[in-house]
mmCIF file of C-alpha atoms in Angstrom:
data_model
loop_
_atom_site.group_PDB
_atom_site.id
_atom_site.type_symbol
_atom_site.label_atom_id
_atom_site.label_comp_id
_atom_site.label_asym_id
_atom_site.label_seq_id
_atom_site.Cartn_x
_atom_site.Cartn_y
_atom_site.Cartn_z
ATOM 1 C CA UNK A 1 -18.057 12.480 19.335
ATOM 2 C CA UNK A 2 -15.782 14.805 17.883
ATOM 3 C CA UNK A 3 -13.274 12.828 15.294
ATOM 4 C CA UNK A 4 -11.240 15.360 14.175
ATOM 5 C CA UNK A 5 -8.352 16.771 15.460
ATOM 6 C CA UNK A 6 -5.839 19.628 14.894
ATOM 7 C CA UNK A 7 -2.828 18.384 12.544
ATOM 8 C CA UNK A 8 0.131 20.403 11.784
ATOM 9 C CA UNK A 9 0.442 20.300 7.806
ATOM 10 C CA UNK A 10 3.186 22.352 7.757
ATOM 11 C CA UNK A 11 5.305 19.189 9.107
ATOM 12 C CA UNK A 12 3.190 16.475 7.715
ATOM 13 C CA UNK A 13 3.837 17.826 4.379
ATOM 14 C CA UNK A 14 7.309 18.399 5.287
ATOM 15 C CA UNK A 15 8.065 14.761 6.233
ATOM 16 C CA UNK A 16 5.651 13.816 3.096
ATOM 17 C CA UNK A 17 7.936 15.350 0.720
ATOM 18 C CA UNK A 18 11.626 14.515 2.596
ATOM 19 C CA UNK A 19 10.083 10.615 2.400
ATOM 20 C CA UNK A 20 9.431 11.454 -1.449
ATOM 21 C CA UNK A 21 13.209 12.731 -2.099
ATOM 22 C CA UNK A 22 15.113 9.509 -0.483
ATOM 23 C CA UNK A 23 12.565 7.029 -1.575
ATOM 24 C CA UNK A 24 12.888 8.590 -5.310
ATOM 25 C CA UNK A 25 16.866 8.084 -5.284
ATOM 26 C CA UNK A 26 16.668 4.563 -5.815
ATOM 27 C CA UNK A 27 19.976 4.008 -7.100
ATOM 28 C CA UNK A 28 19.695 0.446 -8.191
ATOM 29 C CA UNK A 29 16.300 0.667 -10.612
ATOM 30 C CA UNK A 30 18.557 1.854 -14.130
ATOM 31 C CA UNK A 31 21.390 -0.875 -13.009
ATOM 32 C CA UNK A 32 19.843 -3.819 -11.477
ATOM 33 C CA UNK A 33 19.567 -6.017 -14.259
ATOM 34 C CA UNK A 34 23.300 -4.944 -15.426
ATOM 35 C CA UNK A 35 24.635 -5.428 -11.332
ATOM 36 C CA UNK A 36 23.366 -9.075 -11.148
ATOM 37 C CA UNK A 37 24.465 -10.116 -14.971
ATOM 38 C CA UNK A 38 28.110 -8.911 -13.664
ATOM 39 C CA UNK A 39 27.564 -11.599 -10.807
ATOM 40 C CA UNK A 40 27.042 -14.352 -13.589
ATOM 41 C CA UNK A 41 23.694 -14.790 -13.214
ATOM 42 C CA UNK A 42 22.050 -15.780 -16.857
ATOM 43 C CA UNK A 43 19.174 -13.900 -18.331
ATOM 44 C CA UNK A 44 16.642 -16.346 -17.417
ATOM 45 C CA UNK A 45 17.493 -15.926 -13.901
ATOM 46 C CA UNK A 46 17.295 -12.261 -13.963
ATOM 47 C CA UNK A 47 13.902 -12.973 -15.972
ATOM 48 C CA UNK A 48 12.495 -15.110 -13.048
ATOM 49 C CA UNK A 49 13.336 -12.200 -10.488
ATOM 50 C CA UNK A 50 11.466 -9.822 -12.584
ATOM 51 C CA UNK A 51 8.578 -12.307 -12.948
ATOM 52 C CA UNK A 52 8.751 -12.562 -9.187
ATOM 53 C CA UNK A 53 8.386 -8.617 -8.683
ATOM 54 C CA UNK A 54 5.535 -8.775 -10.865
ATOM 55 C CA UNK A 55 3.549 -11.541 -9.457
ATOM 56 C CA UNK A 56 3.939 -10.325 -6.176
ATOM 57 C CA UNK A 57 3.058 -6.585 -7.234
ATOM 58 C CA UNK A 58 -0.221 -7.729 -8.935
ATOM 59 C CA UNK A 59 -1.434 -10.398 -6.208
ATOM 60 C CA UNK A 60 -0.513 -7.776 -3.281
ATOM 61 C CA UNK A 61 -1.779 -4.432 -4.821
ATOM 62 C CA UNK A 62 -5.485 -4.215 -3.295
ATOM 63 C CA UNK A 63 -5.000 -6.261 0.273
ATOM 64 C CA UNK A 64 -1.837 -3.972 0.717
ATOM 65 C CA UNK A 65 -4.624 -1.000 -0.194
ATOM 66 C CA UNK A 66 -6.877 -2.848 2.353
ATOM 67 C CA UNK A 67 -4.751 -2.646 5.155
ATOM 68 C CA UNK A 68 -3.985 0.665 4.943
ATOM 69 C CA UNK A 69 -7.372 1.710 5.457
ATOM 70 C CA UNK A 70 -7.896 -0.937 7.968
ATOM 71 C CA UNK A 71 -4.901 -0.257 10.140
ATOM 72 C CA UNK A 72 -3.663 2.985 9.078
ATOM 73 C CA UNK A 73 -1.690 5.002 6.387
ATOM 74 C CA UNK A 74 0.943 5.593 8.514
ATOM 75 C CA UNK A 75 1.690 1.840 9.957
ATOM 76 C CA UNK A 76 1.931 0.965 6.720
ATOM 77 C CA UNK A 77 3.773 3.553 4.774
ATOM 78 C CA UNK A 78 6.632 2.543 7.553
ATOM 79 C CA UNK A 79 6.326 -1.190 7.256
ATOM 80 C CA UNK A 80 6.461 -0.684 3.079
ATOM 81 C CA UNK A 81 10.063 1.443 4.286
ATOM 82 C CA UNK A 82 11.102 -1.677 6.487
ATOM 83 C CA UNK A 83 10.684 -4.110 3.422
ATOM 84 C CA UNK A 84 12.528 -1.736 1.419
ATOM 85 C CA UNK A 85 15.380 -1.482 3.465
ATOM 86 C CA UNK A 86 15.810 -5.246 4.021
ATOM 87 C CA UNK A 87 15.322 -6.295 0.404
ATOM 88 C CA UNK A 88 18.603 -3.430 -0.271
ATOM 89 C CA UNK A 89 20.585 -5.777 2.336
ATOM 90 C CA UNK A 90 19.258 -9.022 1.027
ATOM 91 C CA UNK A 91 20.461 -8.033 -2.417
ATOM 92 C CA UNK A 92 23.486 -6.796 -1.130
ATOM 93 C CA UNK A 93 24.916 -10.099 0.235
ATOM 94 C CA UNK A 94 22.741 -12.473 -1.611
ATOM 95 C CA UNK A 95 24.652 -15.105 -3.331
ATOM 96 C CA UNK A 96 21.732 -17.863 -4.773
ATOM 97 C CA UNK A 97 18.671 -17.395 -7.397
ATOM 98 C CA UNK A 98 16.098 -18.051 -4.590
ATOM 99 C CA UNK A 99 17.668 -15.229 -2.342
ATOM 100 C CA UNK A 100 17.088 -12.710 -5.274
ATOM 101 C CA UNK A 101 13.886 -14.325 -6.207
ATOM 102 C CA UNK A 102 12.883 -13.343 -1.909
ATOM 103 C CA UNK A 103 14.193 -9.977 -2.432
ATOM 104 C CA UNK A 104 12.288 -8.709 -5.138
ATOM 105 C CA UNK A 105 9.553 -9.883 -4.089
ATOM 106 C CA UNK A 106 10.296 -8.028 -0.858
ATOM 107 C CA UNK A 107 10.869 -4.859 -3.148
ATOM 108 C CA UNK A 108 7.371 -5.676 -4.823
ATOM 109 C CA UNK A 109 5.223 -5.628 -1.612
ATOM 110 C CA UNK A 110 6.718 -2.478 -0.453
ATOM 111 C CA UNK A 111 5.809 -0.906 -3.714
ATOM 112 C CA UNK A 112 2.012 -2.106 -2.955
ATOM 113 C CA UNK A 113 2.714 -0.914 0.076
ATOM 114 C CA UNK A 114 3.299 2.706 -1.471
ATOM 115 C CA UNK A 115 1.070 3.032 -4.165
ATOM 116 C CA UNK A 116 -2.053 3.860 -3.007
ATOM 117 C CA UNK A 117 -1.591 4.684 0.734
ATOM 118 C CA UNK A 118 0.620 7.631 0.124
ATOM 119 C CA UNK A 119 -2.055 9.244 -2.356
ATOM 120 C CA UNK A 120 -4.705 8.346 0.613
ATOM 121 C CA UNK A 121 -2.818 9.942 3.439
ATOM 122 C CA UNK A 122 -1.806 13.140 1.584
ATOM 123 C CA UNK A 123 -5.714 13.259 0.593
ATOM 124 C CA UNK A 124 -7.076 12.817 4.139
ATOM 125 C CA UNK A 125 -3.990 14.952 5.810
ATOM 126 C CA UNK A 126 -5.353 17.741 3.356
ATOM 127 C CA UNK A 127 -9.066 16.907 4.326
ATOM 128 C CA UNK A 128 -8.609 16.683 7.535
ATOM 129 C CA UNK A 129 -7.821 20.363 7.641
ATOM 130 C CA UNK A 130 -10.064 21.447 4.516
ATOM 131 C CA UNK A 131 -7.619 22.176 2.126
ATOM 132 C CA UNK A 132 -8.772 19.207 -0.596
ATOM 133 C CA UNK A 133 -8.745 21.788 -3.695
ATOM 134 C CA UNK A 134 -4.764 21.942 -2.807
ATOM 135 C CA UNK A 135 -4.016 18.560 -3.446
ATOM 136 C CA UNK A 136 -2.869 18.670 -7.453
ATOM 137 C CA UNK A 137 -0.343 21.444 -5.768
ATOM 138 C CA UNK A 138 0.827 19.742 -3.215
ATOM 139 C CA UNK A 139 0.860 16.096 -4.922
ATOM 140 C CA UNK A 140 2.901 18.098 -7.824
ATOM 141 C CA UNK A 141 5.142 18.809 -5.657
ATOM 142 C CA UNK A 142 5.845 15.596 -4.093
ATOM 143 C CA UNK A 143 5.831 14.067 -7.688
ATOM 144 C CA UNK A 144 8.236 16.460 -8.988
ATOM 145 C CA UNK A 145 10.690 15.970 -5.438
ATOM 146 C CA UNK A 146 10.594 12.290 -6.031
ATOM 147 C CA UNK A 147 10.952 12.420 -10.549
ATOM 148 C CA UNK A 148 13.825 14.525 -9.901
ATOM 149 C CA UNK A 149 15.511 12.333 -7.647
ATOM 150 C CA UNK A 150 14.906 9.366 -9.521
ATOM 151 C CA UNK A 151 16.253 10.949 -12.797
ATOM 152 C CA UNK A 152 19.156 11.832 -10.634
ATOM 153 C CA UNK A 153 19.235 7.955 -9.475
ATOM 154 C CA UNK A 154 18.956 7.235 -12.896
ATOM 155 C CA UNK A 155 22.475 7.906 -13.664
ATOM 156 C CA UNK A 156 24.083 6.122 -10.939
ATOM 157 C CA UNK A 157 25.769 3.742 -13.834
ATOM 158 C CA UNK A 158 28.660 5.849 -13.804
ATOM 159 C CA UNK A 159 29.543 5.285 -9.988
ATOM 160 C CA UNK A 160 29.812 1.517 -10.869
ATOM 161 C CA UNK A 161 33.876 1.358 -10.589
ATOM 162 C CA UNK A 162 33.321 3.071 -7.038
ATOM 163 C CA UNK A 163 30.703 1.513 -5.347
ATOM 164 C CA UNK A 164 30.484 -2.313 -6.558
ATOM 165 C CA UNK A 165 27.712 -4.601 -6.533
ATOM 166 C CA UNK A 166 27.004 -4.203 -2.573
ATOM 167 C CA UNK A 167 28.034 -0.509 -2.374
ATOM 168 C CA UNK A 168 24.887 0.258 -4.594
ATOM 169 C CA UNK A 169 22.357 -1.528 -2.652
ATOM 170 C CA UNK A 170 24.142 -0.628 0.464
ATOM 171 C CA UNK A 171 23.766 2.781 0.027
ATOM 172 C CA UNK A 172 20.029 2.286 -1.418
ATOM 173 C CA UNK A 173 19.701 0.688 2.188
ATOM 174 C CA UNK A 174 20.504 4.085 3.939
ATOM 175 C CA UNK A 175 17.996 6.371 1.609
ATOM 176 C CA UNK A 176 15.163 4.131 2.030
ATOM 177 C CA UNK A 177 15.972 3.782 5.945
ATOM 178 C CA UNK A 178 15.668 7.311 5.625
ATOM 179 C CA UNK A 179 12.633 7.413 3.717
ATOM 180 C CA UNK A 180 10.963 4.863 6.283
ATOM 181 C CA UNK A 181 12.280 7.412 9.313
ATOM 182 C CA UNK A 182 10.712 10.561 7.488
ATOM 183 C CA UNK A 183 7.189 8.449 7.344
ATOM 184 C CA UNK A 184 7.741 7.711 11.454
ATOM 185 C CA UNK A 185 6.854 11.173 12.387
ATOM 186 C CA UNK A 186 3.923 11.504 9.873
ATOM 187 C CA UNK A 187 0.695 11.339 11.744
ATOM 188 C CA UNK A 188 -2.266 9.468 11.249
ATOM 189 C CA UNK A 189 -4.933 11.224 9.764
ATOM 190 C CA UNK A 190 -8.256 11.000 10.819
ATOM 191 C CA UNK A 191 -11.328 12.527 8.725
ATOM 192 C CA UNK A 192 -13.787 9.826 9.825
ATOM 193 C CA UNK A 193 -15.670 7.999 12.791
ATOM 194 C CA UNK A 194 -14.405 4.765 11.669
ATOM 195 C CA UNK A 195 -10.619 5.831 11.204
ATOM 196 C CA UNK A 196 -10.539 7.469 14.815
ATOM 197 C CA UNK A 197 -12.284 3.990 15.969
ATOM 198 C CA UNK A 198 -10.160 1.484 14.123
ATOM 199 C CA UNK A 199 -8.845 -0.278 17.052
ATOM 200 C CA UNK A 200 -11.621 -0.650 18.724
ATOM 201 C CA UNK A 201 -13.308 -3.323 16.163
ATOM 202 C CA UNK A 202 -12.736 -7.160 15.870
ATOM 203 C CA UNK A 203 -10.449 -7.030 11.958
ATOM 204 C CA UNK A 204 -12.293 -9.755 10.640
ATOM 205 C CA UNK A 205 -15.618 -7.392 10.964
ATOM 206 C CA UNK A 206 -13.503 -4.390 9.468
ATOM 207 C CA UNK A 207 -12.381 -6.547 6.667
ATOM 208 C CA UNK A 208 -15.799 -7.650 5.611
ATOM 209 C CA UNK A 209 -17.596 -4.053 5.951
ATOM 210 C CA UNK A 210 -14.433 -2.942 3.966
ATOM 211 C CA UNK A 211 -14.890 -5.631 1.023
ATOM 212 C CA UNK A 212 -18.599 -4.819 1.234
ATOM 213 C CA UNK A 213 -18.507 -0.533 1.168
ATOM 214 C CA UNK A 214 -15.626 -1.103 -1.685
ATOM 215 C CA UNK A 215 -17.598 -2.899 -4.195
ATOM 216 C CA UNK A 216 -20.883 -0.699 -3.337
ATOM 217 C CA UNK A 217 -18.513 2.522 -4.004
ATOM 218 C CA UNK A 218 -17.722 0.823 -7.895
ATOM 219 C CA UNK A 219 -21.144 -0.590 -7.856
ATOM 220 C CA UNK A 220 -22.709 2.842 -7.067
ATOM 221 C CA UNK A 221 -20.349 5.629 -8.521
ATOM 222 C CA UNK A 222 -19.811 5.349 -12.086
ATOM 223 C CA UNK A 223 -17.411 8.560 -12.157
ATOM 224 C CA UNK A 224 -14.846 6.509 -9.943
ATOM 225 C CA UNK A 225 -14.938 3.443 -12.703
ATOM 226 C CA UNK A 226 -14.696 5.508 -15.628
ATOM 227 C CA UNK A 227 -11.711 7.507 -13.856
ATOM 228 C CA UNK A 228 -10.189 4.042 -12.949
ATOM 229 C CA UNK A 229 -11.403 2.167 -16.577
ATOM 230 C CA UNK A 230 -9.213 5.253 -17.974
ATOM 231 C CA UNK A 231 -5.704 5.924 -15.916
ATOM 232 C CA UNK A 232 -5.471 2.173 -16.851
ATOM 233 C CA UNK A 233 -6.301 2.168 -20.685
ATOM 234 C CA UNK A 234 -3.914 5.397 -20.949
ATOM 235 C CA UNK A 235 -1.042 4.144 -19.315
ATOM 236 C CA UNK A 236 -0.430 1.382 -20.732
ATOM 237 C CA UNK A 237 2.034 2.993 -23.156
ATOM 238 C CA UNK A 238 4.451 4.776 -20.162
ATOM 239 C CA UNK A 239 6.377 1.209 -19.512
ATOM 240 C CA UNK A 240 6.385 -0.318 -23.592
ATOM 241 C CA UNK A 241 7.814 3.304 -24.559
ATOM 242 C CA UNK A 242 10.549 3.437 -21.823
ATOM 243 C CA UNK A 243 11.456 -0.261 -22.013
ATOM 244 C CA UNK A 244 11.426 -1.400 -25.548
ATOM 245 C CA UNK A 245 12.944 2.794 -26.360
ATOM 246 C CA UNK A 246 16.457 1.120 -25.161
ATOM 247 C CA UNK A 247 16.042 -2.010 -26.989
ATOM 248 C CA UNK A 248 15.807 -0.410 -30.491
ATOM 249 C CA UNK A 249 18.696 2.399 -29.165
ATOM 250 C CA UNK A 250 20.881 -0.734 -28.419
ATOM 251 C CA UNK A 251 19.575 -1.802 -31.845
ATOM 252 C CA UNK A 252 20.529 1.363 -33.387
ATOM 253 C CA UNK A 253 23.565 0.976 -32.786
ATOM 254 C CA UNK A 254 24.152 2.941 -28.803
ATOM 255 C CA UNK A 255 26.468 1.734 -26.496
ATOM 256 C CA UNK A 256 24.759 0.007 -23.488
ATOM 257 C CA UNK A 257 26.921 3.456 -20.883
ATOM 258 C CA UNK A 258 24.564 5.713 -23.108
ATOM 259 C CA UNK A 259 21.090 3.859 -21.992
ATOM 260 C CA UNK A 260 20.828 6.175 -18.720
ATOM 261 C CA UNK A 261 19.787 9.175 -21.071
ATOM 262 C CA UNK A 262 16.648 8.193 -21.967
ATOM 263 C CA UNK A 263 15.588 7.183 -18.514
ATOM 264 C CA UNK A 264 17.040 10.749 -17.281
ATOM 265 C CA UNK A 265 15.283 12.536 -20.500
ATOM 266 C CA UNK A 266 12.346 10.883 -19.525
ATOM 267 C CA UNK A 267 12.274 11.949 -15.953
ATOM 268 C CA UNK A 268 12.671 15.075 -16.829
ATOM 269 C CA UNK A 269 9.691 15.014 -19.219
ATOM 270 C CA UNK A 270 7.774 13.634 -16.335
ATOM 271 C CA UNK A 271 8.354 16.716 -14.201
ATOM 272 C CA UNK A 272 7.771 19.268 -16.746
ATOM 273 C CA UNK A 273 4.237 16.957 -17.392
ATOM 274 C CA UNK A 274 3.657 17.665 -13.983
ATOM 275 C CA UNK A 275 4.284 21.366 -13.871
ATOM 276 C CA UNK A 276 2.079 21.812 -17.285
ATOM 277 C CA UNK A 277 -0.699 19.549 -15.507
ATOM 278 C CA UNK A 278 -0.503 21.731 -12.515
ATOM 279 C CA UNK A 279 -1.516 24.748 -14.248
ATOM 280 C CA UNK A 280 -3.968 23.158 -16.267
ATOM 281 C CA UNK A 281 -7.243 23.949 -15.689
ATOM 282 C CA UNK A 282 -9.327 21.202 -16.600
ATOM 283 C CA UNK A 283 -13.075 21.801 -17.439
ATOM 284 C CA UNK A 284 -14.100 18.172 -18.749
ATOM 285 C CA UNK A 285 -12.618 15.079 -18.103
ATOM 286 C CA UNK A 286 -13.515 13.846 -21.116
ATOM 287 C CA UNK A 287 -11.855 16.211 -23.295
ATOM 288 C CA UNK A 288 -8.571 16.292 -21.615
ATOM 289 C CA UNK A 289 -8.529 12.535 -22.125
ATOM 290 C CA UNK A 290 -9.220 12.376 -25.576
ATOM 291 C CA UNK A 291 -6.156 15.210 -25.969
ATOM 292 C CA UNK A 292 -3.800 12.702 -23.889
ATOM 293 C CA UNK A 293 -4.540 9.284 -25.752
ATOM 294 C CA UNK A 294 -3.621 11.088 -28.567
ATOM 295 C CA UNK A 295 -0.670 12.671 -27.768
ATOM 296 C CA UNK A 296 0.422 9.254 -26.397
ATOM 297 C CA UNK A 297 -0.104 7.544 -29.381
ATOM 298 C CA UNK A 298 1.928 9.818 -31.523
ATOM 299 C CA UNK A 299 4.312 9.009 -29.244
ATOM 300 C CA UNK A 300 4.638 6.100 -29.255
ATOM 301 C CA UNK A 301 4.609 5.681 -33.267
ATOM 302 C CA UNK A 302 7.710 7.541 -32.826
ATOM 303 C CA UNK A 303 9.293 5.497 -30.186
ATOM 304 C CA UNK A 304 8.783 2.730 -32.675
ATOM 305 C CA UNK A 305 9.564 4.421 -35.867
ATOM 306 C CA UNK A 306 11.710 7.386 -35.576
ATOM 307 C CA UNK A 307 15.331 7.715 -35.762
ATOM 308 C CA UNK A 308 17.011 7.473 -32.568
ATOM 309 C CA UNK A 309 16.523 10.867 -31.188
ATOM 310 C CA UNK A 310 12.855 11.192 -32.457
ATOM 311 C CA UNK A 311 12.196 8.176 -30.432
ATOM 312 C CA UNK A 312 13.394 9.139 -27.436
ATOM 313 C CA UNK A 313 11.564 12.707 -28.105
ATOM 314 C CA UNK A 314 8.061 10.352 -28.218
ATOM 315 C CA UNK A 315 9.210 8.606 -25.148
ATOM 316 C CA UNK A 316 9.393 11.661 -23.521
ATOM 317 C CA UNK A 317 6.227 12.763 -24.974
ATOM 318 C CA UNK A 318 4.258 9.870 -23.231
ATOM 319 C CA UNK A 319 5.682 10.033 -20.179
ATOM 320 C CA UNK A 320 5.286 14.050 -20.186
ATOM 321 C CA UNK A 321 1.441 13.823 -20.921
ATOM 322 C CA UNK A 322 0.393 10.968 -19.125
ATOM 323 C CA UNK A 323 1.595 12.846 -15.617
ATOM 324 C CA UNK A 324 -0.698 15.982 -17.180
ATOM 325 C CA UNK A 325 -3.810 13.562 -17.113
ATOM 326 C CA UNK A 326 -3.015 11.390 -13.991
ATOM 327 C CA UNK A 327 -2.303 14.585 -11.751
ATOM 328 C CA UNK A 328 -6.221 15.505 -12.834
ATOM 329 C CA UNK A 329 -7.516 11.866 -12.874
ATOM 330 C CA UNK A 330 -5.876 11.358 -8.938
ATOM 331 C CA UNK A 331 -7.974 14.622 -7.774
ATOM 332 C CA UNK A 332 -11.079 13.721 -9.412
ATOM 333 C CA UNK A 333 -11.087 10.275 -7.845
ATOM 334 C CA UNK A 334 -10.265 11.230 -4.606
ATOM 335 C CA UNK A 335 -12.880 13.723 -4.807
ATOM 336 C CA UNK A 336 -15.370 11.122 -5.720
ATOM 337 C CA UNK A 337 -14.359 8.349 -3.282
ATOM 338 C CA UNK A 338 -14.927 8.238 0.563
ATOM 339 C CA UNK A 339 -12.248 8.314 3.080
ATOM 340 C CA UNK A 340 -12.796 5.087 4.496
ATOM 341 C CA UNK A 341 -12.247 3.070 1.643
ATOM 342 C CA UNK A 342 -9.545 5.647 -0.409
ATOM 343 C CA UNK A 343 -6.202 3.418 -0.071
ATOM 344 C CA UNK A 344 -8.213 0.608 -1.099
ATOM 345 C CA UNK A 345 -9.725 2.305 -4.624
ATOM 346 C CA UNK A 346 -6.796 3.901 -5.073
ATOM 347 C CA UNK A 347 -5.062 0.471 -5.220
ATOM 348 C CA UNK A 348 -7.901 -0.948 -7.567
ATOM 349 C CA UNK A 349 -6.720 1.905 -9.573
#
């Protein structure tokens, strides 16, 4: 039987990159924490939120992954844009600690719910029509659509007198409904025998043969570990730098309206990272690593050292290089991983 079938990239990367544009203007990211200590709620509180996101993110990042590739990119790309959009209203009118506590851990499993099925259906939409060596293009551009608009989000602080607590997450409501409407007409791509056959197996089977062809893909391809072992040692410096950068500017003496700049600096850097990694042409791995790490690190001795503007110069530094060596990392594990199991391993990633 013949799998594959005509797909019209032209659209899909159409709707790929209009999803990437509203999902990036999340207005609420630079603000939240400011938006709910307005409402009285004490920094603990806000602390147990964030806690919540992260637990959440961290228990939900590979079964999200998993049932992606076990009942499509698509179904749950939109389902990720549904959870978005509700946790906007819940925050909106929420009024109590636990209703927060819900809603960002609402925001957290849509982020799962992003991460590594968007890379895997760009991938496969590309495969499916044999245009793989495009994909650091055309996953620049998406990354570039969605930096932009998040750098633009980023300054959303200064619409505070006009919107209010629920205008911001009101209006975050309508971009990510329209984010989760762009991913509606995507279509499902299908490279393999087992994606064009997916509903015609008992899950609990898929599940099992998924679990099992996952861990013989680490077990048996030690390119996809040490690309994994890597992306995860190297960024580890992209969320101190751009976190603990506003604590010593607050330190330093900024006022708290000035702590949008870095995060818009930074976005910025991240684009122009992108657009130097896209014209990179990278011959070993190993050596564009090593270059990375230690750009990163002088970096981030200047985010931690250097006067203000030298820190936020080495914030922008790490964020700038690190998209350079992830564009190349995310093409060289796609590359080495199979179809079947890609949302998955990206998620492990």
């Amino acid at each position: 039987m013949n799998h594959k079938r005509k797909l019209n990239l032209k659209k899909q990367l159409a709707c790929i990159y209009t999803s990437s544009l509203f999902s990036g203007l999340r207005i609420t990211d630079a603000v939240w924490v400011a938006l709910l200590a307005a409402r009285g709620f004490s920094l603990w509180e806000i602390g147990l939120a964030e806690s919540v996101f992260h637990v959440v993110s961290l228990l939900c990042e590979v079964p999200s992954g998993m049932a992606a590739d076990l009942l499509g990119r698509k179904k749950t790309l939109v389902s990720g844009g549904v959870c978005m959009v509700l946790q906007s209203l819940l925050m909106a009118f929420a009024s109590d600690l636990f209703t927060i506590c819900f809603a960002m851990g609402l925001n957290a499993l849509a982020m799962t719910m992003f991460s590594g099925t968007s890379t895997a259906l760009l991938y496969d939409s590309l495969k499916q029509e044999g245009c793989e060596e495009e994909y650091i293009q055309v996953s620049a551009n998406g990354s570039q659509i969605s930096m932009l608009a998040n750098a633009i989000g980023s300054m959303a602080s200064i619409l505070n007198q006009f919107l209010g607590y629920a205008g911001f997450y009101l209006l975050n409501a309508a971009f990510e409904g329209a984010s989760a409407l762009a991913n509606m007409l995507l279509a499902e791509p299908i490279v393999t025998e087992s994606q064009a056959s997916r509903e015609k197996h008992a899950l609990p089977e898929q599940f099992r043969q998924l679990v099992w062809d996952s861990l013989h893909v680490l077990h048996t391809c030690p390119m996809a570990v040490k690309l994994i072992a890597s992306s995860a040692l190297i960024s580890v410096p992209s969320y101190l730098t751009k976190m603990f950068l506003q604590q010593r500017l607050v330190e330093l003496g900024w006022p708290t309206e000035l702590l949008f700049l870095p995060l818009l600096l930074g976005g910025l850097a991240c684009v122009a990272g992108t657009e130097i990694g896209r014209r990179v042409r990278c011959r070993s791995m190993r050596r564009l690593y090593t270059a990375c790490a230690l750009l990163c690190g002088v970096g981030t001795l200047l985010v931690g050292t250097a006067p203000a503007w030298g820190g936020i110069l080495g914030m922008m530094l790490v964020q700038g290089v690190l998209e350079v060596y992830l564009l190349h990392e995310s093409q060289k594990l796609n590359d080495a991983i199979p179809s079947d199991q890609r949302a998955t391993l990206i998620s492990v990633d």
